Tab-separated table of C-alpha atoms and ligand atoms in Angstrom:
chain	number	residue	atom	x	y	z
S	446	UNK	CA	47.324	-60.795	-17.205
S	447	UNK	CA	48.477	-59.368	-14.085
S	448	UNK	CA	48.669	-55.612	-15.929
S	449	UNK	CA	44.691	-55.764	-16.613
S	450	UNK	CA	44.058	-57.276	-13.297
S	451	UNK	CA	45.606	-54.285	-11.768
S	452	UNK	CA	43.728	-52.310	-14.146
S	453	UNK	CA	40.526	-53.790	-13.245
S	454	UNK	CA	41.294	-53.296	-9.565
S	455	UNK	CA	42.042	-50.010	-10.110
S	456	UNK	CA	38.959	-49.398	-12.593
S	457	UNK	CA	36.992	-50.585	-9.498
S	458	UNK	CA	38.640	-48.710	-6.798
S	459	UNK	CA	37.499	-45.471	-8.904
S	460	UNK	CA	34.328	-46.904	-9.110
S	461	UNK	CA	33.723	-47.269	-5.444
S	462	UNK	CA	35.108	-44.067	-4.744
S	463	UNK	CA	32.926	-42.332	-7.528
S	464	UNK	CA	29.763	-44.416	-5.930
S	465	UNK	CA	30.591	-43.075	-2.348
S	466	UNK	CA	31.472	-39.606	-3.251
S	467	UNK	CA	28.133	-39.677	-5.281
S	468	UNK	CA	25.493	-39.413	-3.001
S	469	UNK	CA	27.226	-37.004	-1.085
S	470	UNK	CA	27.795	-34.552	-3.597
S	471	UNK	CA	24.210	-35.066	-4.991
S	472	UNK	CA	23.134	-34.367	-1.321
S	473	UNK	CA	24.691	-31.403	-0.848
S	474	UNK	CA	23.683	-29.651	-3.995
S	475	UNK	CA	20.354	-30.847	-2.823
S	476	UNK	CA	20.960	-29.094	0.768
S	477	UNK	CA	21.692	-25.516	-1.212
S	478	UNK	CA	18.645	-23.451	-1.101
S	479	UNK	CA	16.849	-23.404	-4.477
S	480	UNK	CA	17.159	-19.963	-6.323
S	481	UNK	CA	13.972	-18.387	-4.775
S	482	UNK	CA	11.570	-16.325	-6.943
S	483	UNK	CA	11.786	-12.599	-7.032
S	484	UNK	CA	8.139	-11.803	-6.159
S	485	UNK	CA	8.747	-8.400	-7.123
S	486	UNK	CA	7.459	-6.604	-10.430
S	487	UNK	CA	9.950	-4.560	-12.312
S	488	UNK	CA	12.547	-5.033	-9.320
S	489	UNK	CA	15.204	-3.046	-11.455
S	490	UNK	CA	13.571	0.237	-11.530
S	491	UNK	CA	13.405	0.024	-15.332
S	492	UNK	CA	11.047	1.368	-18.146
S	493	UNK	CA	8.277	2.167	-18.441
S	494	UNK	CA	8.216	5.283	-16.101
S	495	UNK	CA	5.381	7.259	-15.252
S	496	UNK	CA	5.073	10.527	-13.421
S	497	UNK	CA	8.641	9.920	-12.666
S	498	UNK	CA	8.012	6.445	-10.786
S	499	UNK	CA	9.022	3.101	-12.140
S	500	UNK	CA	6.387	0.761	-13.508
S	501	UNK	CA	4.617	-1.712	-10.972
S	502	UNK	CA	5.844	0.737	-8.198
S	503	UNK	CA	4.008	3.241	-6.311
S	504	UNK	CA	5.224	6.638	-4.842
S	505	UNK	CA	4.671	7.606	-1.206
S	506	UNK	CA	6.018	10.450	1.236
S	507	UNK	CA	5.022	12.045	4.596
S	508	UNK	CA	4.627	16.041	4.851
S	509	UNK	CA	5.432	17.212	8.405
S	510	UNK	CA	5.625	20.868	9.811
S	511	UNK	CA	5.634	21.793	6.268
S	512	UNK	CA	3.473	24.619	6.190
S	513	UNK	CA	4.873	27.103	6.934
S	514	UNK	CA	8.408	25.490	6.519
S	515	UNK	CA	10.273	26.482	9.813
S	516	UNK	CA	13.047	29.383	8.531
S	517	UNK	CA	16.770	28.635	8.211
S	518	UNK	CA	16.016	24.595	8.592
S	519	UNK	CA	15.925	25.204	12.249
S	520	UNK	CA	13.668	22.502	13.035
S	521	UNK	CA	12.701	19.245	11.507
S	522	UNK	CA	10.051	19.038	8.529
S	523	UNK	CA	9.268	17.287	5.908
S	524	UNK	CA	8.558	18.671	2.056
S	525	UNK	CA	6.862	16.193	-1.059
S	526	UNK	CA	9.814	15.370	-3.054
S	527	UNK	CA	10.448	14.487	-6.745
S	528	UNK	CA	10.619	11.163	-8.213
S	529	UNK	CA	12.779	10.532	-11.495
S	530	UNK	CA	13.936	7.635	-13.673
S	531	UNK	CA	17.336	8.150	-13.427
S	532	UNK	CA	19.443	8.039	-16.690
S	533	UNK	CA	23.179	9.110	-16.135
S	534	UNK	CA	25.767	6.775	-15.809
S	535	UNK	CA	28.401	7.532	-13.249
S	536	UNK	CA	27.369	5.469	-10.781
S	537	UNK	CA	23.739	6.105	-10.408
S	538	UNK	CA	22.790	2.779	-11.959
S	539	UNK	CA	23.201	-0.634	-10.087
S	540	UNK	CA	21.631	-2.706	-12.948
S	541	UNK	CA	19.881	-2.499	-15.809
S	542	UNK	CA	19.409	1.266	-17.577
S	543	UNK	CA	17.525	3.194	-14.966
S	544	UNK	CA	17.551	3.211	-11.274
S	545	UNK	CA	14.715	4.806	-9.073
S	546	UNK	CA	15.972	8.275	-7.708
S	547	UNK	CA	13.650	10.491	-5.408
S	548	UNK	CA	15.042	13.759	-4.286
S	549	UNK	CA	14.515	17.453	-3.274
S	550	UNK	CA	16.359	21.067	-3.417
S	551	UNK	CA	16.799	22.018	-0.134
S	552	UNK	CA	13.662	20.935	1.291
S	553	UNK	CA	14.230	17.525	3.659
S	554	UNK	CA	11.892	15.059	2.976
S	555	UNK	CA	10.998	11.438	3.889
S	556	UNK	CA	9.431	8.972	1.235
S	557	UNK	CA	10.237	6.686	-1.835
S	558	UNK	CA	8.405	3.805	-3.486
S	559	UNK	CA	6.349	0.720	-2.476
S	560	UNK	CA	4.791	-2.311	-4.010
S	561	UNK	CA	1.935	-4.729	-2.740
S	562	UNK	CA	2.785	-8.297	-3.429
S	563	UNK	CA	0.873	-11.759	-3.159
S	564	UNK	CA	1.874	-14.088	-0.675
S	565	UNK	CA	1.356	-17.112	1.233
S	566	UNK	CA	-0.085	-16.101	4.722
S	567	UNK	CA	2.085	-17.150	7.750
S	568	UNK	CA	5.415	-17.646	5.387
S	569	UNK	CA	8.643	-15.297	6.133
S	570	UNK	CA	9.793	-12.859	3.399
S	571	UNK	CA	13.213	-11.090	3.023
S	572	UNK	CA	13.192	-7.778	0.758
S	573	UNK	CA	16.484	-6.449	-0.258
S	574	UNK	CA	17.667	-3.375	-2.170
S	575	UNK	CA	20.490	-1.397	-3.179
S	576	UNK	CA	20.666	2.249	-2.498
S	577	UNK	CA	22.888	5.149	-2.884
S	578	UNK	CA	22.409	8.763	-1.892
S	579	UNK	CA	23.868	12.292	-2.048
S	580	UNK	CA	23.544	15.414	-0.015
S	581	UNK	CA	25.645	18.452	-1.322
S	582	UNK	CA	25.394	22.293	-1.619
S	583	UNK	CA	28.054	21.612	-4.430
S	584	UNK	CA	27.510	19.967	-7.654
S	585	UNK	CA	27.902	16.671	-8.657
S	586	UNK	CA	30.595	15.213	-8.425
S	587	UNK	CA	31.595	16.710	-5.390
S	588	UNK	CA	31.392	14.208	-2.527
S	589	UNK	CA	28.179	13.706	-0.405
S	590	UNK	CA	28.267	15.836	2.800
S	591	UNK	CA	28.448	12.616	5.139
S	592	UNK	CA	26.997	14.749	8.040
S	593	UNK	CA	23.368	14.729	6.875
S	594	UNK	CA	21.752	11.391	8.048
S	595	UNK	CA	20.019	9.561	4.601
S	596	UNK	CA	17.710	7.759	6.662
S	597	UNK	CA	17.474	4.531	4.060
S	598	UNK	CA	16.008	1.645	5.297
S	599	UNK	CA	13.614	-1.327	4.086
S	600	UNK	CA	10.398	-1.699	5.347
S	601	UNK	CA	7.657	-4.596	5.080
S	602	UNK	CA	4.021	-4.465	5.992
S	603	UNK	CA	3.192	-7.514	7.017
S	604	UNK	CA	-0.811	-7.721	5.592
S	605	UNK	CA	0.015	-5.206	2.821
S	606	UNK	CA	-2.049	-2.346	3.403
S	607	UNK	CA	0.152	-0.134	1.252
S	608	UNK	CA	0.521	2.541	4.009
S	609	UNK	CA	3.727	3.702	4.655
S	610	UNK	CA	1.758	5.025	7.984
S	611	UNK	CA	0.528	1.739	8.965
S	612	UNK	CA	1.826	0.929	12.657
S	613	UNK	CA	2.661	-2.691	12.196
S	614	UNK	CA	5.228	-2.262	9.256
S	615	UNK	CA	8.672	-3.766	10.231
S	616	UNK	CA	11.268	-1.424	9.100
S	617	UNK	CA	15.010	-2.747	8.705
S	618	UNK	CA	18.564	-1.125	9.828
S	619	UNK	CA	19.104	2.717	8.765
S	620	UNK	CA	21.852	3.503	6.785
S	621	UNK	CA	23.520	6.712	4.989
S	622	UNK	CA	25.071	5.488	1.698
S	623	UNK	CA	26.998	8.538	0.754
S	624	UNK	CA	28.423	8.865	-2.286
S	625	UNK	CA	32.282	9.437	-2.881
S	626	UNK	CA	32.698	11.828	-5.340
S	627	UNK	CA	31.703	10.397	-8.987
S	628	UNK	CA	30.988	7.192	-8.369
S	629	UNK	CA	28.057	5.244	-6.471
S	630	UNK	CA	28.197	4.269	-2.877
S	631	UNK	CA	25.792	1.207	-3.718
S	632	UNK	CA	24.958	-0.547	-0.051
S	633	UNK	CA	22.376	-3.409	0.283
S	634	UNK	CA	19.648	-2.847	2.773
S	635	UNK	CA	17.397	-5.696	3.742
S	636	UNK	CA	14.429	-6.485	6.335
S	637	UNK	CA	12.481	-9.811	7.163
S	638	UNK	CA	8.495	-9.926	7.872
S	639	UNK	CA	6.234	-12.937	8.479
S	640	UNK	CA	2.975	-12.192	6.079
S	641	UNK	CA	-0.162	-11.992	8.291
S	642	UNK	CA	-2.361	-11.915	5.346
S	643	UNK	CA	-2.164	-12.913	1.521
S	644	UNK	CA	-0.257	-9.352	0.665
S	645	UNK	CA	2.528	-7.638	1.838
S	646	UNK	CA	3.702	-4.325	1.050
S	647	UNK	CA	7.616	-3.284	0.729
S	648	UNK	CA	8.916	-0.301	1.211
S	649	UNK	CA	11.722	1.780	-0.188
S	650	UNK	CA	12.551	4.466	2.260
S	651	UNK	CA	14.831	7.585	2.869
S	652	UNK	CA	14.574	9.976	5.246
S	653	UNK	CA	17.177	13.122	5.233
S	654	UNK	CA	14.327	15.382	7.679
S	655	UNK	CA	15.656	16.848	10.519
S	656	UNK	CA	17.271	20.451	11.694
S	657	UNK	CA	20.000	21.740	9.779
S	658	UNK	CA	19.892	18.938	7.019
S	659	UNK	CA	18.889	21.041	4.354
S	660	UNK	CA	21.206	20.692	1.269
S	661	UNK	CA	20.704	22.120	-2.362
S	662	UNK	CA	20.803	18.218	-3.345
S	663	UNK	CA	19.358	15.819	-1.307
S	664	UNK	CA	19.047	12.631	-3.600
S	665	UNK	CA	18.750	8.991	-3.025
S	666	UNK	CA	18.742	6.497	-5.695
S	667	UNK	CA	17.183	2.736	-5.488
S	668	UNK	CA	18.095	-0.251	-7.762
S	669	UNK	CA	18.157	-4.115	-7.883
S	670	UNK	CA	15.598	-4.894	-5.466
S	671	UNK	CA	14.113	-8.334	-4.442
S	672	UNK	CA	11.539	-9.779	-2.589
S	673	UNK	CA	11.909	-13.677	-1.648
S	674	UNK	CA	10.207	-16.224	0.741
S	675	UNK	CA	12.592	-17.566	2.944
S	676	UNK	CA	10.547	-20.157	4.746
S	677	UNK	CA	7.489	-20.978	6.360
S	678	UNK	CA	7.284	-19.338	10.407
S	679	UNK	CA	9.097	-21.603	12.926
S	680	UNK	CA	6.793	-24.431	14.246
S	681	UNK	CA	6.799	-23.260	17.855
S	682	UNK	CA	5.226	-20.010	17.029
S	683	UNK	CA	1.716	-19.306	17.736
S	684	UNK	CA	-0.333	-19.750	13.944
S	685	UNK	CA	-0.508	-16.343	12.219
S	686	UNK	CA	-3.710	-14.203	13.442
S	687	UNK	CA	-6.472	-14.405	10.981
S	688	UNK	CA	-6.250	-12.240	7.936
S	689	UNK	CA	-7.925	-9.172	8.119
S	690	UNK	CA	-10.784	-8.019	6.317
S	691	UNK	CA	-10.258	-7.932	2.695
S	692	UNK	CA	-9.426	-4.343	1.772
S	693	UNK	CA	-11.684	-2.606	-1.114
S	694	UNK	CA	-9.531	-3.238	-4.330
S	695	UNK	CA	-7.728	-0.087	-5.399
S	696	UNK	CA	-7.252	0.274	-8.973
S	697	UNK	CA	-3.233	0.556	-10.151
S	698	UNK	CA	-0.803	0.617	-7.690
S	699	UNK	CA	-1.988	1.109	-3.836
S	700	UNK	CA	-0.714	3.937	-3.031
S	701	UNK	CA	-1.478	5.621	0.364
S	702	UNK	CA	-3.536	8.738	1.171
S	703	UNK	CA	-1.266	11.527	1.798
S	704	UNK	CA	-0.621	11.937	5.740
S	705	UNK	CA	0.012	15.457	6.937
S	706	UNK	CA	0.568	16.337	10.582
S	707	UNK	CA	0.504	19.780	10.751
S	708	UNK	CA	-0.117	22.713	13.335
S	709	UNK	CA	-2.331	25.189	12.606
S	710	UNK	CA	-5.830	23.919	13.114
S	711	UNK	CA	-8.223	23.967	9.337
S	712	UNK	CA	-11.581	25.107	9.504
S	713	UNK	CA	-14.254	22.741	10.668
S	714	UNK	CA	-16.304	21.377	8.071
S	715	UNK	CA	-19.572	19.224	8.031
S	716	UNK	CA	-19.380	16.527	10.790
S	717	UNK	CA	-21.769	13.903	11.232
S	718	UNK	CA	-20.863	12.155	14.560
S	719	UNK	CA	-22.642	9.149	15.165
S	720	UNK	CA	-22.036	8.117	18.578
S	721	UNK	CA	-21.147	11.701	20.148
S	722	UNK	CA	-23.353	13.732	22.505
S	723	UNK	CA	-23.451	17.183	21.141
S	724	UNK	CA	-22.670	19.131	24.400
S	725	UNK	CA	-19.837	16.969	25.338
S	726	UNK	CA	-17.554	19.569	26.543
S	727	UNK	CA	-14.404	19.978	24.683
S	728	UNK	CA	-11.419	18.212	25.791
S	729	UNK	CA	-8.359	20.436	25.547
S	730	UNK	CA	-6.507	17.098	25.296
S	731	UNK	CA	-8.194	16.099	22.380
S	732	UNK	CA	-6.997	15.465	18.874
S	733	UNK	CA	-8.093	16.143	15.427
S	734	UNK	CA	-8.411	14.319	12.264
S	735	UNK	CA	-9.011	15.766	9.190
S	736	UNK	CA	-10.014	14.278	6.027
S	737	UNK	CA	-10.366	15.397	2.577
S	738	UNK	CA	-10.800	13.611	-1.154
S	739	UNK	CA	-8.753	14.865	-3.936
S	740	UNK	CA	-9.761	14.553	-7.803
S	741	UNK	CA	-7.015	12.164	-8.749
S	742	UNK	CA	-7.837	12.843	-12.495
S	743	UNK	CA	-4.132	11.185	-13.271
S	744	UNK	CA	-4.590	8.310	-10.664
S	745	UNK	CA	-0.887	8.641	-9.387
S	746	UNK	CA	-2.256	8.929	-5.933
S	747	UNK	CA	-1.253	12.340	-5.504
S	748	UNK	CA	-2.862	15.682	-5.628
S	749	UNK	CA	-0.907	17.425	-8.336
S	750	UNK	CA	-0.919	21.211	-8.699
S	751	UNK	CA	-3.813	20.842	-11.666
S	752	UNK	CA	-6.235	18.773	-9.859
S	753	UNK	CA	-9.048	19.872	-7.503
S	754	UNK	CA	-11.205	17.857	-4.964
S	755	UNK	CA	-14.029	15.327	-5.016
S	756	UNK	CA	-17.217	15.904	-3.288
S	757	UNK	CA	-19.497	12.996	-2.144
S	758	UNK	CA	-16.570	11.062	-0.756
S	759	UNK	CA	-17.860	9.425	2.938
S	760	UNK	CA	-15.254	9.194	5.485
S	761	UNK	CA	-15.251	6.729	8.256
S	762	UNK	CA	-13.667	7.422	11.841
S	763	UNK	CA	-13.087	3.836	13.728
S	764	UNK	CA	-11.731	2.952	17.060
S	765	UNK	CA	-11.242	-0.432	16.980
S	766	UNK	CA	-14.819	-2.236	15.098
S	767	UNK	CA	-16.556	0.746	16.256
S	768	UNK	CA	-17.332	3.411	13.619
S	769	UNK	CA	-17.074	6.805	16.141
S	770	UNK	CA	-17.727	9.359	13.342
S	771	UNK	CA	-18.754	10.152	9.659
S	772	UNK	CA	-18.605	13.209	7.391
S	773	UNK	CA	-18.741	13.810	3.213
S	774	UNK	CA	-16.419	15.633	1.694
S	775	UNK	CA	-17.550	18.567	0.060
S	776	UNK	CA	-15.312	19.178	-2.914
S	777	UNK	CA	-13.386	21.972	-1.935
S	778	UNK	CA	-10.206	22.262	-0.223
S	779	UNK	CA	-12.271	22.523	2.951
S	780	UNK	CA	-11.376	19.224	4.856
S	781	UNK	CA	-13.607	17.083	7.219
S	782	UNK	CA	-12.081	17.758	10.654
S	783	UNK	CA	-13.138	15.168	13.504
S	784	UNK	CA	-12.488	16.660	16.910
S	785	UNK	CA	-12.133	15.962	20.429
S	786	UNK	CA	-10.761	12.385	19.603
S	787	UNK	CA	-9.099	10.841	22.409
S	788	UNK	CA	-5.541	10.038	21.821
S	789	UNK	CA	-5.215	6.407	20.055
S	790	UNK	CA	-5.251	4.599	16.872
S	791	UNK	CA	-7.962	5.184	14.511
S	792	UNK	CA	-8.982	3.564	11.066
S	793	UNK	CA	-9.672	6.247	8.818
S	794	UNK	CA	-11.583	5.010	5.729
S	795	UNK	CA	-13.270	6.474	2.397
S	796	UNK	CA	-15.820	5.116	0.380
S	797	UNK	CA	-16.666	6.653	-2.715
S	798	UNK	CA	-20.165	6.925	-4.601
S	799	UNK	CA	-20.353	4.148	-7.550
S	800	UNK	CA	-19.262	6.691	-10.491
S	801	UNK	CA	-15.709	7.007	-8.669
S	802	UNK	CA	-12.902	4.596	-8.097
S	803	UNK	CA	-10.035	5.154	-5.672
S	804	UNK	CA	-6.672	5.773	-6.852
S	805	UNK	CA	-5.167	5.607	-3.095
S	806	UNK	CA	-5.980	2.903	-0.535
S	807	UNK	CA	-9.506	3.070	1.198
S	808	UNK	CA	-8.257	3.474	4.421
S	809	UNK	CA	-5.181	4.482	6.707
S	810	UNK	CA	-4.266	3.549	10.421
S	811	UNK	CA	-3.055	6.577	12.367
S	812	UNK	CA	-1.798	6.849	15.581
S	813	UNK	CA	-3.285	10.419	17.069
S	814	UNK	CA	-1.259	12.084	20.098
S	815	UNK	CA	-3.401	14.373	22.309
S	816	UNK	CA	-3.299	17.885	20.998
S	817	UNK	CA	-2.237	16.736	17.757
S	818	UNK	CA	-3.635	17.156	14.243
S	819	UNK	CA	-3.230	14.442	11.386
S	820	UNK	CA	-4.536	15.434	8.420
S	821	UNK	CA	-5.373	12.370	5.683
S	822	UNK	CA	-6.014	12.886	1.661
S	823	UNK	CA	-7.974	10.354	-0.425
S	824	UNK	CA	-7.521	9.970	-3.871
S	825	UNK	CA	-10.234	8.871	-6.428
S	826	UNK	CA	-11.234	9.652	-9.739
S	827	UNK	CA	-14.494	9.574	-11.738
S	828	UNK	CA	-14.703	6.039	-13.673
S	829	UNK	CA	-13.785	6.105	-17.245
S	830	UNK	CA	-16.559	4.400	-19.580
S	831	UNK	CA	-13.503	2.027	-20.531
S	832	UNK	CA	-14.812	-1.277	-20.066
S	833	UNK	CA	-11.514	-2.692	-19.409
S	834	UNK	CA	-10.806	-0.572	-16.629
S	835	UNK	CA	-14.451	-0.624	-14.784
S	836	UNK	CA	-14.444	-4.423	-15.021
S	837	UNK	CA	-10.974	-4.619	-13.239
S	838	UNK	CA	-12.356	-2.094	-10.742
S	839	UNK	CA	-13.111	-3.020	-7.039
S	840	UNK	CA	-14.820	-6.153	-7.990
S	841	UNK	CA	-15.505	-6.960	-4.216
S	842	UNK	CA	-17.585	-3.592	-4.183
S	843	UNK	CA	-19.079	-4.437	-7.433
S	844	UNK	CA	-19.541	-7.695	-7.036
S	845	UNK	CA	-21.833	-7.031	-3.223
S	846	UNK	CA	-23.369	-4.059	-4.678
S	847	UNK	CA	-24.665	-6.465	-7.532
S	848	UNK	CA	-25.552	-9.566	-5.200
S	849	UNK	CA	-27.633	-6.588	-3.231
S	850	UNK	CA	-29.135	-5.647	-6.288
S	851	UNK	CA	-29.608	-9.014	-8.028
S	852	UNK	CA	-30.873	-10.285	-4.085
S	853	UNK	CA	-33.596	-8.000	-3.882
S	854	UNK	CA	-34.914	-7.918	-7.199
S	855	UNK	CA	-35.284	-11.888	-6.697
S	856	UNK	CA	-36.996	-11.338	-3.590
S	857	UNK	CA	-39.473	-9.227	-5.409
S	858	UNK	CA	-39.861	-11.708	-8.308
S	859	UNK	CA	-40.282	-14.392	-6.202
S	860	UNK	CA	-43.195	-12.552	-4.056
S	861	UNK	CA	-45.135	-11.910	-6.883
S	862	UNK	CA	-44.752	-15.167	-7.949
S	863	UNK	CA	-46.344	-16.506	-4.576
S	864	UNK	CA	-48.941	-13.962	-4.609
S	865	UNK	CA	-49.727	-14.901	-8.480
S	866	UNK	CA	-49.832	-18.826	-7.345
S	867	UNK	CA	-51.894	-18.126	-4.133
S	868	UNK	CA	-54.585	-16.339	-6.259
S	869	UNK	CA	-55.023	-18.989	-8.928
S	870	UNK	CA	-55.143	-21.746	-5.868
S	871	UNK	CA	-57.953	-19.694	-4.490
S	872	UNK	CA	-59.508	-18.900	-7.637
S	873	UNK	CA	-59.729	-22.758	-8.616
S	874	UNK	CA	-61.290	-23.444	-4.899
S	875	UNK	CA	-63.948	-20.955	-5.414
S	876	UNK	CA	-64.748	-22.196	-8.734
S	877	UNK	CA	-64.937	-25.778	-7.199
S	878	UNK	CA	-67.236	-24.929	-4.692
S	879	UNK	CA	-69.477	-22.608	-6.972
S	880	UNK	CA	-69.672	-26.276	-9.116
S	881	UNK	CA	-70.631	-27.958	-5.922
S	882	UNK	CA	-73.007	-25.615	-5.128
S	883	UNK	CA	-74.838	-25.246	-8.516
S	884	UNK	CA	-74.818	-29.140	-8.606
S	885	UNK	CA	-76.324	-29.552	-5.366
S	886	UNK	CA	-78.938	-26.741	-6.423
S	887	UNK	CA	-79.713	-28.765	-9.580
S	888	UNK	CA	-80.130	-31.746	-7.522
S	889	UNK	CA	-82.556	-30.566	-4.959
G	1124	CA	CA1	17.864	-0.877	-12.838
G	1125	CA	CA1	-0.281	-3.292	8.129
G	1126	CA	CA1	-2.571	13.334	-9.500
């Protein structure tokens, strides 16, 4: 009996301890943050690739001082790089079977890939990815030249403009994960931002531009990216500003229009100032914004060598909410230039005719400094007859246009109906009066 009582006591003690420990353990488990959902599509930059760009991603790059290029890499300049799905082993893939490679030979570049994602306005998000890079005049696997700044960093546009040039992009810390010999040097890059709209755009960047930075191999590889919601904004912060007006939907991945800062003045073309007196003296300190529309037949957001220009695209330049100038593309390589602009921030937008669809974002926000020229190229292409594609196109534009048509034709019908009813009413009244008059004549 004694033994079984002590056994029972032991069992009770064990049970008591288990009961006491149980809630604590459960509480600890509950306190751990749940596995966050990765909001990115194709976060590992896997197949399919189109034009060297991983599916669900869009390419972006900046051009600067590129025509003509400074001799002997004596000054900073940026030239469009090439995108490629990396297949090679040897440390060039972080996970899965591919990584996104971007690179140039000898010409320095700034660019990468981007993706726009639906999010909860006001929530904070963390974007991370892994990158490694190589700058060398020698063939792989010679070690990377650590004197070259690879300028790799992560960015988030809190309102999802899809434009690398947007002024409110939050950029993370910059690093240069140089490969050493035949192995990758994968390092994590990260940035956090609070969404101000219902979308954010994440940017993967390398910027190796700078004097004497040119090398035969200037390559960066990106892999294993992640965008997670890390929580609502702190309660003591003011509520986020109202979301911006909805941007016209761009087909495919929104790819920003090509932005080029050039040093030579392109020929001036048709300019339709809406608000500027024509006899204003030219302020020598003014800046110039030049725009053009290219025929982006393959809808990759870039003007490829075999692609020409698009006529009939209307450009608007707005300062704040006020549109200060408009122009229409002429379908040649002659850009539409808006001159005598004060230094400041401008929103430049494209409006395409109904038979076209945009392949880059509809607007770009640029910071114009005195004496500078900013060139923007917007992409669009002729809508296909494919019903699917057109139905997925610019629902807001199509919808509003349809509503306009509908309401105007609806008004026409109702006016006709009113006139018809009125005419019938008058006829009835006249008939009654006539009958009464006839009736009175007969009686008299
Ligand atoms: Ca991968
Ligand atoms: Ca923005
Ligand atoms: Ca193209």
